[in-house]
Coordinates of C-alpha atoms and ligand atoms in Angstrom, one line a residue:
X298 CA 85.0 164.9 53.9
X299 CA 86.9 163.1 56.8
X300 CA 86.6 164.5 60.0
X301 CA 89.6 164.8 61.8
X302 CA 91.4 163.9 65.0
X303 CA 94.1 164.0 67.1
X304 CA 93.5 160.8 68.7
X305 CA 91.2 158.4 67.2
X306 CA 90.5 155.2 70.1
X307 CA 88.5 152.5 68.8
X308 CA 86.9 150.8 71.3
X309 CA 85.0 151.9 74.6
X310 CA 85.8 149.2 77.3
X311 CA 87.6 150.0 79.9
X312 CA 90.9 150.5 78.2
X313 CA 89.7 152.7 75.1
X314 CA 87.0 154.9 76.9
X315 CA 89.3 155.8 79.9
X316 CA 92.5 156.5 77.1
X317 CA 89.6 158.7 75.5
X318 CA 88.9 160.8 78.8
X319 CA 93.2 161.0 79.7
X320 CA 93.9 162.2 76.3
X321 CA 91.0 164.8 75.9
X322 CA 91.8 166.2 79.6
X323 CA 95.3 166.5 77.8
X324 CA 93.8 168.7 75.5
X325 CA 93.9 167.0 72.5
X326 CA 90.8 166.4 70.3
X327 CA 89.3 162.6 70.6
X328 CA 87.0 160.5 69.1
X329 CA 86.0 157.0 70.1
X330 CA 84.5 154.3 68.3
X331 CA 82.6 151.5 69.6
X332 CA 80.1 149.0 67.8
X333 CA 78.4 147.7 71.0
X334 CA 74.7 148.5 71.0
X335 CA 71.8 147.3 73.2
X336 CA 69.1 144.8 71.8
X337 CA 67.2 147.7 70.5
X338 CA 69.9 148.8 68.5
X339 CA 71.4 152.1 71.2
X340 CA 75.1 152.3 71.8
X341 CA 76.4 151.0 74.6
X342 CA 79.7 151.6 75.5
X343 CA 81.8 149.8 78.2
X344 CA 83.2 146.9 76.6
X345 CA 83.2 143.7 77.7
X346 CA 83.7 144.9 81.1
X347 CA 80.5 146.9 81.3
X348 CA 78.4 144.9 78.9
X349 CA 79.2 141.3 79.7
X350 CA 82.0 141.3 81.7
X351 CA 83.0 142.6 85.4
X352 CA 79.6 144.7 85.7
X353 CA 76.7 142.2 84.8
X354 CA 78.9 139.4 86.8
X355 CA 79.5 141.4 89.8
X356 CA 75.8 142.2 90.1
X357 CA 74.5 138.8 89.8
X358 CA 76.8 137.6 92.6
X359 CA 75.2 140.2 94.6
X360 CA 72.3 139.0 93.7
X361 CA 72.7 135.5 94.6
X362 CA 74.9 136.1 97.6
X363 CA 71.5 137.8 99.2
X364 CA 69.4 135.1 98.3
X365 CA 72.0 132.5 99.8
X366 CA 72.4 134.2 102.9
X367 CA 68.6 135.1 103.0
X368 CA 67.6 131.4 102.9
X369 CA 70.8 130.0 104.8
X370 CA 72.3 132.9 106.8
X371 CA 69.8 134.9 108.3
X372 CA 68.7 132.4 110.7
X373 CA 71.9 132.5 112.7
X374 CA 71.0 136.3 113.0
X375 CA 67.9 135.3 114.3
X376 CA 65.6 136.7 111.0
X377 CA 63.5 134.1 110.1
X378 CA 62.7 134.2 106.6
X379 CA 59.9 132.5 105.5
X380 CA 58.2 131.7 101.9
X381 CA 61.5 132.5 99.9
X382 CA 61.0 133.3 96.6
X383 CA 63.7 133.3 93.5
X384 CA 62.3 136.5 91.0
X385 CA 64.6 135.3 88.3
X386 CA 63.2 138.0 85.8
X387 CA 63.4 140.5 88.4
X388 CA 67.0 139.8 89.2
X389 CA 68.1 139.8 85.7
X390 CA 66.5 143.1 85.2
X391 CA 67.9 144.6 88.0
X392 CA 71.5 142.9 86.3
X393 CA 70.2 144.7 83.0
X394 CA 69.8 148.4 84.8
X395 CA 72.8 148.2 86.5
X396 CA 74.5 147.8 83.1
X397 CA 72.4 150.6 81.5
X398 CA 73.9 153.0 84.4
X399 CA 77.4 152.2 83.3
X400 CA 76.7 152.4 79.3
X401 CA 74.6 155.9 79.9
X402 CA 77.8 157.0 82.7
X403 CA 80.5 156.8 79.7
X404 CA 78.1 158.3 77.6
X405 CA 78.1 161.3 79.9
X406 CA 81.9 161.2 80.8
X407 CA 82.0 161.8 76.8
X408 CA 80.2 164.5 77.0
X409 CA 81.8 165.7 79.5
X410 CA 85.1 165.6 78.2
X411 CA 83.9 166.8 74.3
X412 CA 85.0 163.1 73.4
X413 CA 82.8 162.4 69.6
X414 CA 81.7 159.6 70.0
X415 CA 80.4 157.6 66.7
X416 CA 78.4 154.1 67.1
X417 CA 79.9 151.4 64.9
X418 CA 82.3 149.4 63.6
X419 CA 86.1 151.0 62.7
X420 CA 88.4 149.9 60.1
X421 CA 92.0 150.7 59.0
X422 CA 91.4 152.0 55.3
X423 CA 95.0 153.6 54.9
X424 CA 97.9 156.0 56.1
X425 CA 99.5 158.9 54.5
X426 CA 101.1 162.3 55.7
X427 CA 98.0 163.3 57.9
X428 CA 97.6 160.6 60.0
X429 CA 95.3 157.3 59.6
X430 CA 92.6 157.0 57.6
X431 CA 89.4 155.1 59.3
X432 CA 86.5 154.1 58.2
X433 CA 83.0 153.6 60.8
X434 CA 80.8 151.2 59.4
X435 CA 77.7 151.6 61.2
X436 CA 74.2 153.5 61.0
X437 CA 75.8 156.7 60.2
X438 CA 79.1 155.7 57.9
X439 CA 81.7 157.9 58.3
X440 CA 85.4 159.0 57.6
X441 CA 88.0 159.8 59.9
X442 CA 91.6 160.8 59.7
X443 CA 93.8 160.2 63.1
X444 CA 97.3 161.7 63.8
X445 CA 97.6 158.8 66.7
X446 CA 95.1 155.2 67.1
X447 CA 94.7 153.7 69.8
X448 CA 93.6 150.2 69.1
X449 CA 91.7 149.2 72.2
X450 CA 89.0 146.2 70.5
X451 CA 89.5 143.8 73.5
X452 CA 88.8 140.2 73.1
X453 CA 86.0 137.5 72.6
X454 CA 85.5 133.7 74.5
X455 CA 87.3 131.0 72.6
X456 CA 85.0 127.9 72.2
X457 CA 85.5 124.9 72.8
X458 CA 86.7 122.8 69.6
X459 CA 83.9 120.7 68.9
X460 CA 81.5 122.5 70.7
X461 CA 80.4 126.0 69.2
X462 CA 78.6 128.6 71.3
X463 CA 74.4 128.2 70.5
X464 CA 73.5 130.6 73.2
X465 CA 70.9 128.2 74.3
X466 CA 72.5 124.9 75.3
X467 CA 76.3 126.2 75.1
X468 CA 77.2 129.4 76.6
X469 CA 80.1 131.8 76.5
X470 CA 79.9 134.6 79.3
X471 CA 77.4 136.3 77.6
X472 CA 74.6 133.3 77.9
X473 CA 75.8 132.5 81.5
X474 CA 74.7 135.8 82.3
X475 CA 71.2 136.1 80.7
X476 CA 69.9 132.4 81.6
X477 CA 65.9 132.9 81.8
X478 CA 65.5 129.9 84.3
X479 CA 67.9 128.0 86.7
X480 CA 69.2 125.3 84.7
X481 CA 68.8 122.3 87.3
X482 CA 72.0 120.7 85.8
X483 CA 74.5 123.1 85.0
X484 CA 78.4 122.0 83.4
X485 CA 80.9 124.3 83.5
X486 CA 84.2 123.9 81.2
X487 CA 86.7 125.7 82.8
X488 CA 87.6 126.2 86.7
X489 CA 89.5 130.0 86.0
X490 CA 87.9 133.4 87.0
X491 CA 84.7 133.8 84.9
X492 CA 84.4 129.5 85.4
X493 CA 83.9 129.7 89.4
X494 CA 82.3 133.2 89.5
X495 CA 79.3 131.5 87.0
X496 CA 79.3 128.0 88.7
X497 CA 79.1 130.0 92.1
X498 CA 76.0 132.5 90.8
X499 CA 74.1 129.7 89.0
X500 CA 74.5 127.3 92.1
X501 CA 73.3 129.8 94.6
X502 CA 70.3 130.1 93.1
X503 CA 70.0 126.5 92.8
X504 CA 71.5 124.5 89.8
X505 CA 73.6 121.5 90.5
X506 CA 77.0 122.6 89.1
X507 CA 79.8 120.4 88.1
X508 CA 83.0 122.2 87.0
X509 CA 85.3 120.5 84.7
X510 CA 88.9 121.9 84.3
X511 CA 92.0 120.5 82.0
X512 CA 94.9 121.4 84.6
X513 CA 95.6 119.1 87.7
X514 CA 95.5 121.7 90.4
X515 CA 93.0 124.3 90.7
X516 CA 93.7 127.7 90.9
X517 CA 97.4 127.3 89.8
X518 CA 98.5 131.0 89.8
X519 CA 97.1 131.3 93.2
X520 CA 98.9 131.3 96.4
X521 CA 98.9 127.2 97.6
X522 CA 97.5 127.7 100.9
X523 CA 94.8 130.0 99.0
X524 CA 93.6 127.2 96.8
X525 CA 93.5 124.8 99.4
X526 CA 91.3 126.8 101.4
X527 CA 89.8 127.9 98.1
X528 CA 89.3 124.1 97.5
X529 CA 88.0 123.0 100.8
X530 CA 84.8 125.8 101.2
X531 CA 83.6 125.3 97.0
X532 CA 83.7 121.8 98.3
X533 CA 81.5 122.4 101.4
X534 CA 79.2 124.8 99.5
X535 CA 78.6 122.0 96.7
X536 CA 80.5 123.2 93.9
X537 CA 81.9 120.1 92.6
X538 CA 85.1 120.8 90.9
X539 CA 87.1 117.8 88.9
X540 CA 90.1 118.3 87.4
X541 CA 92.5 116.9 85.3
X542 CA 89.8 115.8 82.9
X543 CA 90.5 115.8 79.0
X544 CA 86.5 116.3 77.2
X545 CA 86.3 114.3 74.1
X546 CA 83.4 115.3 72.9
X547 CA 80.5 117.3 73.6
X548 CA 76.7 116.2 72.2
X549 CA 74.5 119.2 72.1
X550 CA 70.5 118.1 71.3
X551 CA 67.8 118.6 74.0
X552 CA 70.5 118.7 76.4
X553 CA 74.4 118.5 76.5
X554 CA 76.5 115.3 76.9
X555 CA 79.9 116.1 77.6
X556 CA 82.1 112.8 77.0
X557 CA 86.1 113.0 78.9
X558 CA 88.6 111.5 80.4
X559 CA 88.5 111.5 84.0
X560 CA 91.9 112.5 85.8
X561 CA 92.3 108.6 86.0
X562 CA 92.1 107.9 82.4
X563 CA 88.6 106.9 82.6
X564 CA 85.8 107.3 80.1
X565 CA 83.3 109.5 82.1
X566 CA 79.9 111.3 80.4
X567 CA 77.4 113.7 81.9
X568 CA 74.8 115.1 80.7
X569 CA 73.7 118.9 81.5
X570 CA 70.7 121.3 81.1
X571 CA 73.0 123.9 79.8
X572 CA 77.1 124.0 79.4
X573 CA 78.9 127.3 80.5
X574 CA 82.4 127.0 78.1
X575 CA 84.9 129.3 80.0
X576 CA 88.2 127.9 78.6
X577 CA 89.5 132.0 78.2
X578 CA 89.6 134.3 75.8
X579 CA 91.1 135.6 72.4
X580 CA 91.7 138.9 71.1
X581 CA 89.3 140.4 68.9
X582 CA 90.9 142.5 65.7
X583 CA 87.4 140.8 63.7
X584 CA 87.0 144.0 60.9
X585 CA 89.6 145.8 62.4
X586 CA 91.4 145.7 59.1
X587 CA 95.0 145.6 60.4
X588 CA 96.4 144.6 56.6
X589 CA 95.2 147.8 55.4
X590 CA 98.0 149.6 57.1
X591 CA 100.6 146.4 58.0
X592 CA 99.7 146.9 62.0
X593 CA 101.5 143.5 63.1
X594 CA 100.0 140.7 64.7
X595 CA 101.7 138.2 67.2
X596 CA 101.3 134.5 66.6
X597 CA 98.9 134.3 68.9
X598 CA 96.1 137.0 67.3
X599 CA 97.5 140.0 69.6
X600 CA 98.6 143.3 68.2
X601 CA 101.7 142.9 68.5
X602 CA 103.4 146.0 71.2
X603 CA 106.5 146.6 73.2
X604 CA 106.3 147.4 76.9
X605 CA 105.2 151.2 76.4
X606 CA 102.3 149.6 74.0
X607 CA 103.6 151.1 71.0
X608 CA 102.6 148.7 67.6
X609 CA 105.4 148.6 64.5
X610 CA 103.4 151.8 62.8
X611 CA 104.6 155.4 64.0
X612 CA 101.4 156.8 66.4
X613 CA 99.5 153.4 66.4
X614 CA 98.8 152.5 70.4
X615 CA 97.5 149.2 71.3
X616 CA 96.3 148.8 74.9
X617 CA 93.8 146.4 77.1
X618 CA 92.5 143.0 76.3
X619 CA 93.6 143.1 72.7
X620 CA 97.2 142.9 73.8
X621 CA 99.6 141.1 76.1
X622 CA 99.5 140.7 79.8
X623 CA 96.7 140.0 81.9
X624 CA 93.2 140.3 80.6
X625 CA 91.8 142.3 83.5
X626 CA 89.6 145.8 83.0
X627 CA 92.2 147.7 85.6
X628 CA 94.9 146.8 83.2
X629 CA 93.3 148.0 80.6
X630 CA 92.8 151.3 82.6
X631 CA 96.1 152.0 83.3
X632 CA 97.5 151.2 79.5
X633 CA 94.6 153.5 78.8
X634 CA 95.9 156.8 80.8
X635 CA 100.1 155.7 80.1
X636 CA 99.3 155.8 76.3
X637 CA 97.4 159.5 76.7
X638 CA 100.0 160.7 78.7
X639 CA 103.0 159.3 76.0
X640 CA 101.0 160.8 73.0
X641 CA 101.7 164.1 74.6
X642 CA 105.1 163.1 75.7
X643 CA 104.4 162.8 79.3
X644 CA 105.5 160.0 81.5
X645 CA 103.0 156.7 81.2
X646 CA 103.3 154.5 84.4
X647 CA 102.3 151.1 84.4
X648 CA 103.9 148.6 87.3
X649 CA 102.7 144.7 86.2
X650 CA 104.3 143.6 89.5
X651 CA 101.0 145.5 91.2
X652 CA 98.6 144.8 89.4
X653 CA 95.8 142.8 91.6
X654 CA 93.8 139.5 91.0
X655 CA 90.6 139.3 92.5
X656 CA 88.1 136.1 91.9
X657 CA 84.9 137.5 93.3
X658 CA 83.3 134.0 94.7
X659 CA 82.1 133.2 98.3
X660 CA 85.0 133.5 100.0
X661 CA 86.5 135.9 97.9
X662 CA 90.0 135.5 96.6
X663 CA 92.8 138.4 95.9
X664 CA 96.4 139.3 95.6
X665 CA 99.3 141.0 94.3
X666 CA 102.4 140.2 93.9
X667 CA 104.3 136.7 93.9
X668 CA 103.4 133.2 95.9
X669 CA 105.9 131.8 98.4
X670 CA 106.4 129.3 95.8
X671 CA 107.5 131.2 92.8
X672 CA 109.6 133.1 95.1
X673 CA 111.5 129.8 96.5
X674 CA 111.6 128.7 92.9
X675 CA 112.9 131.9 92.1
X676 CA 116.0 131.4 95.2
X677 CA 114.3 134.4 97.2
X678 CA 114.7 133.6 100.8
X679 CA 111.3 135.1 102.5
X680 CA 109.4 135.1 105.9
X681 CA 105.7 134.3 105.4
X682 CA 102.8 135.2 107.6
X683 CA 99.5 134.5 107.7
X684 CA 96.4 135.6 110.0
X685 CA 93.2 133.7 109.8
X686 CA 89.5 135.8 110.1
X687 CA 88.5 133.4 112.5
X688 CA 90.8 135.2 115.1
X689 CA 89.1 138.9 113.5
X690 CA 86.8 140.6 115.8
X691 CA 84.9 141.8 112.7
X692 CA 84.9 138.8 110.8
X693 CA 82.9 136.9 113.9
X694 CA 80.2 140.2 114.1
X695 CA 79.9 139.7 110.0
X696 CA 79.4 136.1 110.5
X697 CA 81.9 134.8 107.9
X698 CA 85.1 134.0 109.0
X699 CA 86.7 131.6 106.5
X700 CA 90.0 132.0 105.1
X701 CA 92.8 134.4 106.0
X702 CA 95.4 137.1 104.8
X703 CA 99.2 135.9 104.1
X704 CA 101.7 138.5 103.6
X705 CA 104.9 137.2 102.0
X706 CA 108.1 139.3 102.4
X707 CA 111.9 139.2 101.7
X708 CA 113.9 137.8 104.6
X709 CA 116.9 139.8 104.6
X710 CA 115.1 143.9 103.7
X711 CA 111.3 142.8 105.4
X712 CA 109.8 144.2 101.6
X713 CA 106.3 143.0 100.7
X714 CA 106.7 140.9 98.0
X715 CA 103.2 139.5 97.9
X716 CA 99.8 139.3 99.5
X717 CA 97.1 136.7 99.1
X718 CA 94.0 136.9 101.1
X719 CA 91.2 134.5 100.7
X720 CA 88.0 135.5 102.9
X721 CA 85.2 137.9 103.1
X722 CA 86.0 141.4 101.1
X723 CA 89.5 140.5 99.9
X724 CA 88.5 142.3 96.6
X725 CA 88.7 145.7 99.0
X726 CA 91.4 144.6 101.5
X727 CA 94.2 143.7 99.0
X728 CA 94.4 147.6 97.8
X729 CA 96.1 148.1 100.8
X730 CA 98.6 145.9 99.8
X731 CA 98.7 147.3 96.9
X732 CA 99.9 150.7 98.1
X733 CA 102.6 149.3 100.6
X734 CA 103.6 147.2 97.7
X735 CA 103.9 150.4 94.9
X736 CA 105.5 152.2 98.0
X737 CA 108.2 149.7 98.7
X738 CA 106.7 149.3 102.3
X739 CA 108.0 146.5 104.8
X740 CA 106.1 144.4 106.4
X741 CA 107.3 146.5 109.6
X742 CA 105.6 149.2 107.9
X743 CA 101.9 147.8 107.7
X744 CA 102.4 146.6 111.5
X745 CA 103.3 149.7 112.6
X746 CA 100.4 151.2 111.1
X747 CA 97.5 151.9 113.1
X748 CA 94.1 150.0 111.7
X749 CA 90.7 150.8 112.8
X750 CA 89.0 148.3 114.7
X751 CA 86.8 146.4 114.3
X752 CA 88.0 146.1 110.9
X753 CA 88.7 143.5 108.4
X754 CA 91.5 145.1 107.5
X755 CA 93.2 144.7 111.3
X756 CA 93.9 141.0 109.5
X757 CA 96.4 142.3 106.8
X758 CA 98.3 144.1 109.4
X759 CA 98.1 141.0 112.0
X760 CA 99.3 138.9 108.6
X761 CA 102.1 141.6 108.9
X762 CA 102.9 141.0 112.2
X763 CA 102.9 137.0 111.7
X764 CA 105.7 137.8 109.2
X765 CA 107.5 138.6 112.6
X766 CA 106.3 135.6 113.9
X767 CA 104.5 138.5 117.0
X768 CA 100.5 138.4 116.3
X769 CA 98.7 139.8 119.0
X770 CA 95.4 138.3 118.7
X771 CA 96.6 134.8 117.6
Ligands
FAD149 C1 82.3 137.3 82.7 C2 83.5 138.2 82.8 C3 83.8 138.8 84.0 C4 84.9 139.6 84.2 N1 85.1 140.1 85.4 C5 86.2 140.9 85.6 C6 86.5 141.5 86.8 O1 85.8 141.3 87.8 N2 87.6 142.4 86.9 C7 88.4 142.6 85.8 O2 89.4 143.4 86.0 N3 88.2 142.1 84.6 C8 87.1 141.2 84.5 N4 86.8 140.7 83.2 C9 87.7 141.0 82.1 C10 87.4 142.4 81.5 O3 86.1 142.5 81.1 C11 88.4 142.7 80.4 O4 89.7 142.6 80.8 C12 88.2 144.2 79.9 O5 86.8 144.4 79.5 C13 89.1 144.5 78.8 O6 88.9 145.8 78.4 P1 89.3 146.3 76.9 O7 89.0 147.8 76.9 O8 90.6 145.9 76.5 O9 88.2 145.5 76.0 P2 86.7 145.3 76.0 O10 86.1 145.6 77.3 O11 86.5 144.0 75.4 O12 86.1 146.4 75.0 C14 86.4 146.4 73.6 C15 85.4 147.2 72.9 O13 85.8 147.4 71.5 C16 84.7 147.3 70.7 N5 85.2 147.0 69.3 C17 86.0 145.9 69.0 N6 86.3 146.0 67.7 C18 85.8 147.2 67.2 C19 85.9 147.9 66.0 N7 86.6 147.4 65.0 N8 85.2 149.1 65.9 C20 84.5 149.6 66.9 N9 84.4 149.0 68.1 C21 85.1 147.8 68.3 C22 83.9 146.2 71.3 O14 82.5 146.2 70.9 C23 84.0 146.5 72.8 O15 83.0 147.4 73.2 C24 85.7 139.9 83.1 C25 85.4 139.3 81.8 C26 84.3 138.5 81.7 C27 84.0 137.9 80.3

């Protein structure tokens, strides 16, 4: 007999497990069903995020950052290293555990939170007067009916035409992150997010990395000054980035050969240990059996929902990866919680205008809201400051003062209408911006707040002050 639910969510990444947790803390019974499973067969909830994603990425970059700065920054510190060692295996491991701690942390929070959790793979079988009818394909097959869905299945990497993903010599995300040795020559297809966070692990440790990307400028929905400054240090660190380059082919044998055009028009090839393909992603309704109950697809593969993430079928949600808007795990999050909260006919808040970027590479790169360009484009007359770390009493004592922080306001009312920090810890220092922006705070407003010193964050509210053209230490 089918077991059944008020909410069924089918997925556990970052935008089903956390709708899972809202709705059952809104007293509704939940289930939540996710496929993912370690290689010995366990669940592992999370999602991309957890699995393959933000997690695994985020600790490898630690990772290599220490081993950078151990065999290139200490010095200036005056620790003298000597006899560095790369423990690949050990690193990857500690990569691995820091994974398992997330996976066995949902598990918990289902616990928790009475959430029943079932381990594989959910299909639409059919609707009536109860609700939905699903079916889990997995160790233990089972039946569900739903009164609401949340469809929360994420996406997948979209290869390369040509070029399929081998896991040895080409590599979606999920290979960049597991490589057993340092390829000496690594390509990477693809100069977005997951492109220069790769490129930027694997060449700390030591590959040569060449990035190639399709689009003439690089980071295009960045701030200008941002990806000039962006440019200029992946430069200096190595990273060689073309762009404008159209691939032609790609020859994959004992190692690959990627044939393109140049941003000339000239033939170029290179040949690569390994090839990282990070051209973006699709979304993923493989099994989900959509036709089963006529939940509509966009043109582009996306379940198709309006701005509250409501699908064309009465009670069927849609939220994260899986559907429009920006493929980011905080995204997800908040769909997640606005869906639980409309189930039970509470308010579901969701701003897009505040929702922050961050591109976690050495400097980091963050920030919310609009560019001075859009803006102009846009006929919004604004007053744009910037403050650089090298002027930040904190940024010297850390040792890393490249970039700066550049607030962006309106010229006439002094609101924040963006914020775009390149430097050390911009992943942290942009939620402040984030408040003032959700707030409706001036740029008066952050300089008239009182930052700690020495703090990083005494940048965003000098940036504040330059909107006023009145920095104090500049
Ligand atoms: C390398 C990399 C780094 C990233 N870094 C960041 C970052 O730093 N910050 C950030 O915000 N975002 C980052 N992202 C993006 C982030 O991972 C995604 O935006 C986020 O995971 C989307 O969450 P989701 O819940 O929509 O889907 P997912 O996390 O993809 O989860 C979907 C889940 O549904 C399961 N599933 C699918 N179909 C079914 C089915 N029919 N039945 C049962 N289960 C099913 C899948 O197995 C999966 O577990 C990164 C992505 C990658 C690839």
């Amino acid at each position: 007999m089918a077991k059944s639910f008020d909410v069924v969510v089918i997925g556990a990444g970052p935008g089903g497990y956390i709708a899972a947790i809202r709705a059952a803390q809104l007293g509704l019974t939940v289930a939540c069903v996710d496929e993912w499973k370690t290689g010995d067969g366990k669940p592992a909830p999370g999602g991309t995020c957890t699995n393959v994603g933000c997690i695994p990425s985020k600790a490898l970059l630690q990772s290599s950052e220490n081993f950078e700065h151990a065999g290139h920054g200490f010095a200036e510190h005056g620790i003298v290293v000597k006899d560095l060692a790369l423990d690949l295996g050990q690193m990857l491991k500690r990569k691995d555990k820091v994974v398992r701690q997330n996976n066995d942390g949902i598990l918990y929070l289902f616990k928790k939170n009475k959430i029943t959790f079932f381990h594989g793979r959910a299909s639409f079988a059919g609707s009536n007067t109860d609700g939905y009818q699903l079916e889990v394909a997995g160790k233990a097959a089972e039946s569900l009916t739903a009164r609401h869905v949340v469809v929360a299945t994420g996406s997948v990497p979209r290869p390369l035409p040509g070029a399929a993903f081998d896991g040895k010599l080409i590599l979606d995300n999920e290979g960049a992150l597991a490589l057993a040795e340092v390829p000496k020559r690594l390509g990477v297809i693809g100069a977005g997010v997951i492109g220069l966070e790769m490129g930027s692990v694997w060449r700390r440790l030591g590959s040569e990395v060449r990035i190639l990307e399709a689009l003439p400028a690089l980071l295009g929905a960045a701030d200008d000054d941002v990806a000039k400054e962006a440019a200029k240090v992946f430069a200096r660190q190595g990273l060689t980035i073309e762009l404008g380059v159209k691939i032609s082919k790609v020859t994959a044998k004992k190692n690959v050969t990627v044939e393109y055009a140049d941003s000339q028009g000239k033939g170029q090839s290179v040949t690569f240990d390994r090839l990282i393909v990070a051209i973006g992603r699709i979304p993923n309704t493989n099994g989900l059996n959509p036709e089963a109950v006529g939940l509509k697809l966009d043109e582009r593969g996306f379940v198709a929902v309006d701005d509250e993430c409501r699908t064309n079928l009465p009670n069927v949600w849609a939220v994260g990866d899986v559907v429009r808007g920006p493929m980011l795990a905080h995204k997800a999050e908040e769909e997640g919680v606005a869906v639980a909260q409309r189930i039970v006919g509470q308010y579901g808040h969701v701003d897009f205008n505040t929702v922050p970027w961050v591109i976690y590479t050495s400097p980091e790169i963050a920030w919310v809201g609009k560019t001075e360009r859009e803006l102009k484009a846009e006929g919004v007359e604004v007053r744009a400051g910037s403050f650089p770390f090298l002027a930040n009493g904190r940024a010297r004592a850390l040792g890393d003062t490249t970039g700066f922080v550049k607030m962006v306001a309106e010229a006439g009312t002094d609101r924040i209408l963006g914020v775009h920090i390149v430097g050390p810890m911009a992943s942290e220092l942009i939620a402040e911006a984030v408040v003032a922006m959700e707030f409706g705070a001036s740029a008066e407003d952050i300089a008239l707040i009182c930052h700690a010193h020495p703090s990083l964050s005494e940048a965003m509210k000098e940036a504040a002050l330059a909107v006023d053209k009145r920095t104090l230490n500049l």
